[in-house]
Amino acid sequence: MVDVGGYPIIWHIMKHYASFGCKEFVICLGYKGDVIRKYFMEYALQRASITVELSSNSWKIHDGAAHEDWTVHLLETGAETMTGGRIGRASRFLGNRPFLATYGDGVSDIDIRALVDFHKASGRTATLTAVRPPARFGGLVIEDGAVSEFMEKPQIGEGWINGGFMVLQPEIADLLTTDETILERAPLETLARQGQLGAFMHDGFWQCMDTVRDLTYLRELWDGGAAPWKSWR
């Protein structure tokens, strides 16, 4: 898996959620699911000191091994299943309660507790987090032929987009009928028409990791000790 600071991006997202007390996760596996499955099955071994007894084919993990007090459900949902279909398949782990959902490819300093409180107060079926994506290029303010202000990749974007941090009521499963269901199409569009899709406006940091450029940027922030999404100690 592609990593930031030696950890896959999904680890960073889970650490952020866990810092707000969210410690049970359902990971919907598809493409490269075997890699993710192996990572979590061997999580304690990643940076542990280990003694191996070759004669008995046994091993022991010493104190100080990496560990988290998380419960992680690794759910095989198929490589071709769409976003809505994955959540639909995961519903058996979720029970009759609201749940948080994210895509697993973007980090943010979003206040998860504030997001949940906003959702509860709205009484809607679903709430997404609206963010302004960082501009791809630097911005210029020009006056009288001279640059009066230079902004390197300002967080202005072209408007609000779905940042991928969502709170959903269990009844959304009624709209997730097949593996081909795309969450962002009929389900969310239907809820929007019904006035049942809330938007939690987040003006803080948000960054997806879709390109090598994005990966390099996130690694620079992490390695420089300036990662805005690092909400844990």
Short mmCIF file of C-alpha atoms in Angstrom, two decimals:
data_model
loop_
_atom_site.label_atom_id
_atom_site.label_comp_id
_atom_site.label_asym_id
_atom_site.label_seq_id
_atom_site.Cartn_x
_atom_site.Cartn_y
_atom_site.Cartn_z
CA MET A 1 0.00 0.00 0.00
CA VAL A 2 1.15 3.55 -0.70
CA ASP A 3 2.14 5.13 2.59
CA VAL A 4 2.60 8.48 4.27
CA GLY A 5 5.22 8.41 7.02
CA GLY A 6 5.37 4.62 6.86
CA TYR A 7 1.61 4.14 7.30
CA PRO A 8 -1.09 3.66 4.63
CA ILE A 9 -3.50 6.55 4.17
CA ILE A 10 -6.34 4.47 5.62
CA TRP A 11 -4.39 4.24 8.91
CA HIS A 12 -4.19 8.04 9.10
CA ILE A 13 -7.95 8.31 8.59
CA MET A 14 -8.69 5.65 11.20
CA LYS A 15 -6.35 7.29 13.72
CA HIS A 16 -8.22 10.56 13.22
CA TYR A 17 -11.60 8.90 13.79
CA ALA A 18 -10.24 7.04 16.82
CA SER A 19 -9.10 10.31 18.39
CA PHE A 20 -12.82 11.18 18.59
CA GLY A 21 -13.72 7.84 20.15
CA CYS A 22 -14.70 5.98 16.96
CA LYS A 23 -12.91 2.65 17.31
CA GLU A 24 -14.99 0.10 15.41
CA PHE A 25 -14.45 0.02 11.66
CA VAL A 26 -15.86 -1.86 8.70
CA ILE A 27 -13.45 -1.78 5.75
CA CYS A 28 -15.12 -2.72 2.47
CA LEU A 29 -12.53 -4.64 0.49
CA GLY A 30 -12.30 -4.80 -3.27
CA TYR A 31 -9.26 -4.10 -5.45
CA LYS A 32 -6.07 -5.08 -3.57
CA GLY A 33 -8.22 -6.32 -0.71
CA ASP A 34 -5.67 -9.04 -0.03
CA VAL A 35 -3.03 -6.38 0.69
CA ILE A 36 -5.28 -4.55 3.15
CA ARG A 37 -6.32 -7.82 4.77
CA LYS A 38 -2.69 -8.87 5.24
CA TYR A 39 -1.75 -5.45 6.66
CA PHE A 40 -4.32 -5.65 9.45
CA MET A 41 -3.81 -9.35 10.12
CA GLU A 42 -0.12 -8.64 10.66
CA TYR A 43 -0.59 -5.21 12.21
CA ALA A 44 1.15 -6.05 15.51
CA LEU A 45 4.14 -7.40 13.60
CA GLN A 46 4.79 -4.27 11.55
CA ARG A 47 7.25 -2.67 13.96
CA ALA A 48 7.48 -5.25 16.73
CA SER A 49 10.49 -6.98 18.22
CA ILE A 50 9.95 -10.70 17.65
CA THR A 51 11.63 -13.89 18.85
CA VAL A 52 11.24 -16.87 16.51
CA GLU A 53 11.84 -20.42 17.71
CA LEU A 54 12.62 -22.24 14.50
CA SER A 55 12.69 -25.68 16.12
CA SER A 56 9.08 -25.40 17.24
CA ASN A 57 7.89 -23.01 14.53
CA SER A 58 6.65 -20.57 17.18
CA TRP A 59 7.14 -16.89 17.75
CA LYS A 60 6.64 -14.28 20.43
CA ILE A 61 5.95 -10.56 20.16
CA HIS A 62 7.77 -8.53 22.79
CA ASP A 63 6.45 -5.48 24.66
CA GLY A 64 6.25 -2.30 22.65
CA ALA A 65 4.57 -3.83 19.61
CA ALA A 66 2.33 -1.50 17.64
CA HIS A 67 -1.29 -1.95 18.69
CA GLU A 68 -4.59 -0.10 18.75
CA ASP A 69 -7.74 -0.73 20.76
CA TRP A 70 -9.79 -1.01 17.57
CA THR A 71 -12.19 -3.58 16.19
CA VAL A 72 -11.71 -3.88 12.44
CA HIS A 73 -14.14 -5.85 10.25
CA LEU A 74 -12.53 -6.71 6.91
CA LEU A 75 -15.50 -7.24 4.63
CA GLU A 76 -14.99 -8.64 1.13
CA THR A 77 -17.37 -6.71 -1.12
CA GLY A 78 -15.91 -7.49 -4.55
CA ALA A 79 -13.68 -5.55 -6.89
CA GLU A 80 -16.54 -4.39 -9.13
CA THR A 81 -18.99 -3.29 -6.42
CA MET A 82 -19.85 0.41 -6.41
CA THR A 83 -19.77 2.75 -3.40
CA GLY A 84 -23.44 2.37 -2.54
CA GLY A 85 -23.30 -1.38 -2.99
CA ARG A 86 -20.38 -1.64 -0.57
CA ILE A 87 -22.24 0.24 2.16
CA GLY A 88 -25.30 -1.90 1.47
CA ARG A 89 -23.26 -5.07 1.99
CA ALA A 90 -21.78 -3.65 5.19
CA SER A 91 -25.18 -2.94 6.71
CA ARG A 92 -25.23 -6.28 8.60
CA PHE A 93 -22.30 -5.07 10.69
CA LEU A 94 -23.83 -1.67 11.35
CA GLY A 95 -27.09 -2.52 13.08
CA ASN A 96 -30.03 -0.18 13.50
CA ARG A 97 -27.99 2.90 14.33
CA PRO A 98 -26.46 5.90 12.56
CA PHE A 99 -22.96 5.35 11.24
CA LEU A 100 -20.03 7.28 9.81
CA ALA A 101 -18.75 6.63 6.29
CA THR A 102 -15.78 7.84 4.29
CA TYR A 103 -13.98 6.89 1.09
CA GLY A 104 -10.60 6.18 2.63
CA ASP A 105 -8.56 8.31 0.22
CA GLY A 106 -8.55 11.73 1.86
CA VAL A 107 -7.41 13.30 5.12
CA SER A 108 -8.81 16.30 6.97
CA ASP A 109 -8.72 18.12 10.29
CA ILE A 110 -12.52 17.90 10.44
CA ASP A 111 -14.07 17.83 13.91
CA ILE A 112 -15.89 14.48 13.81
CA ARG A 113 -17.81 15.26 17.00
CA ALA A 114 -19.11 18.52 15.54
CA LEU A 115 -20.11 16.68 12.36
CA VAL A 116 -22.11 14.11 14.33
CA ASP A 117 -23.75 16.80 16.47
CA PHE A 118 -24.73 18.71 13.32
CA HIS A 119 -26.25 15.58 11.84
CA LYS A 120 -28.24 14.77 14.97
CA ALA A 121 -29.58 18.32 15.21
CA SER A 122 -30.67 18.34 11.56
CA GLY A 123 -32.79 15.19 11.82
CA ARG A 124 -31.94 14.31 8.21
CA THR A 125 -31.23 10.89 6.73
CA ALA A 126 -27.71 11.77 5.63
CA THR A 127 -25.11 14.47 6.15
CA LEU A 128 -22.03 14.97 4.01
CA THR A 129 -19.10 17.23 4.68
CA ALA A 130 -18.76 20.07 2.19
CA VAL A 131 -15.17 21.20 1.60
CA ARG A 132 -13.36 23.57 -0.69
CA PRO A 133 -10.62 21.65 -2.53
CA PRO A 134 -7.18 23.25 -2.71
CA ALA A 135 -6.49 24.92 -6.01
CA ARG A 136 -4.26 22.91 -8.33
CA PHE A 137 -2.06 25.91 -9.05
CA GLY A 138 -1.01 28.98 -7.12
CA GLY A 139 -3.23 32.04 -7.19
CA LEU A 140 -2.22 35.55 -8.21
CA VAL A 141 -3.69 38.95 -7.41
CA ILE A 142 -2.54 41.43 -10.06
CA GLU A 143 -2.78 45.21 -9.78
CA ASP A 144 -1.44 47.67 -12.36
CA GLY A 145 0.59 45.00 -14.10
CA ALA A 146 2.29 43.78 -10.91
CA VAL A 147 1.62 40.81 -8.65
CA SER A 148 0.36 42.26 -5.37
CA GLU A 149 -0.36 38.90 -3.75
CA PHE A 150 0.89 35.38 -4.39
CA MET A 151 -0.87 32.33 -2.89
CA GLU A 152 0.63 28.87 -3.25
CA LYS A 153 -2.22 26.37 -3.70
CA PRO A 154 -4.83 28.38 -1.77
CA GLN A 155 -7.76 26.48 -0.22
CA ILE A 156 -10.27 28.24 -2.45
CA GLY A 157 -11.17 25.74 -5.14
CA GLU A 158 -14.08 26.24 -7.50
CA GLY A 159 -16.82 25.83 -4.91
CA TRP A 160 -18.00 23.26 -2.43
CA ILE A 161 -17.59 19.52 -3.04
CA ASN A 162 -18.38 16.34 -1.12
CA GLY A 163 -15.35 15.79 1.13
CA GLY A 164 -16.27 12.20 1.89
CA PHE A 165 -16.85 12.38 5.64
CA MET A 166 -20.50 11.40 6.06
CA VAL A 167 -23.04 10.44 8.71
CA LEU A 168 -25.84 8.14 7.55
CA GLN A 169 -28.99 6.84 9.14
CA PRO A 170 -29.61 3.07 8.85
CA GLU A 171 -32.64 3.60 6.60
CA ILE A 172 -30.33 4.70 3.78
CA ALA A 173 -29.87 0.96 3.18
CA ASP A 174 -33.32 1.04 1.50
CA LEU A 175 -31.74 3.08 -1.31
CA LEU A 176 -28.70 0.81 -1.68
CA THR A 177 -30.39 -2.02 -3.49
CA THR A 178 -27.68 -3.59 -5.70
CA ASP A 179 -23.90 -3.88 -6.03
CA GLU A 180 -24.16 -1.48 -8.98
CA THR A 181 -25.64 1.31 -6.82
CA ILE A 182 -23.42 4.39 -6.81
CA LEU A 183 -23.92 6.27 -3.54
CA GLU A 184 -23.36 9.68 -5.11
CA ARG A 185 -25.93 9.14 -7.85
CA ALA A 186 -29.50 8.02 -7.16
CA PRO A 187 -29.29 7.63 -3.34
CA LEU A 188 -27.81 11.04 -2.49
CA GLU A 189 -29.59 12.78 -5.37
CA THR A 190 -32.90 11.37 -4.12
CA LEU A 191 -32.20 12.51 -0.56
CA ALA A 192 -31.25 15.97 -1.83
CA ARG A 193 -34.56 16.30 -3.66
CA GLN A 194 -36.38 15.23 -0.50
CA GLY A 195 -34.50 17.74 1.66
CA GLN A 196 -32.92 14.85 3.57
CA LEU A 197 -29.26 15.51 2.68
CA GLY A 198 -27.48 17.87 5.05
CA ALA A 199 -24.19 19.67 4.41
CA PHE A 200 -21.67 20.23 7.19
CA MET A 201 -19.50 23.11 5.98
CA HIS A 202 -15.80 22.56 6.69
CA ASP A 203 -13.44 25.44 5.96
CA GLY A 204 -10.38 23.72 7.41
CA PHE A 205 -7.82 21.40 5.90
CA TRP A 206 -8.87 18.69 3.45
CA GLN A 207 -6.77 16.86 0.91
CA CYS A 208 -7.44 13.78 -1.19
CA MET A 209 -4.67 11.46 -2.37
CA ASP A 210 -5.52 10.78 -6.01
CA THR A 211 -2.21 11.59 -7.72
CA VAL A 212 1.54 11.40 -7.16
CA ARG A 213 1.43 15.16 -6.65
CA ASP A 214 -1.07 14.70 -3.79
CA LEU A 215 1.04 11.94 -2.24
CA THR A 216 4.18 14.06 -2.37
CA TYR A 217 2.38 16.99 -0.74
CA LEU A 218 0.99 14.87 2.11
CA ARG A 219 4.38 13.26 2.72
CA GLU A 220 6.03 16.67 2.90
CA LEU A 221 3.50 17.82 5.50
CA TRP A 222 3.90 14.66 7.58
CA ASP A 223 7.69 14.53 7.39
CA GLY A 224 7.87 18.21 8.28
CA GLY A 225 5.75 17.71 11.41
CA ALA A 226 3.03 19.95 9.98
CA ALA A 227 0.23 17.47 9.18
CA PRO A 228 -3.05 19.30 10.00
CA TRP A 229 -4.99 16.01 10.16
CA LYS A 230 -2.84 14.57 12.98
CA SER A 231 -5.36 14.89 15.82
CA TRP A 232 -3.78 12.19 17.99
CA ARG A 233 -0.65 12.12 20.13
#
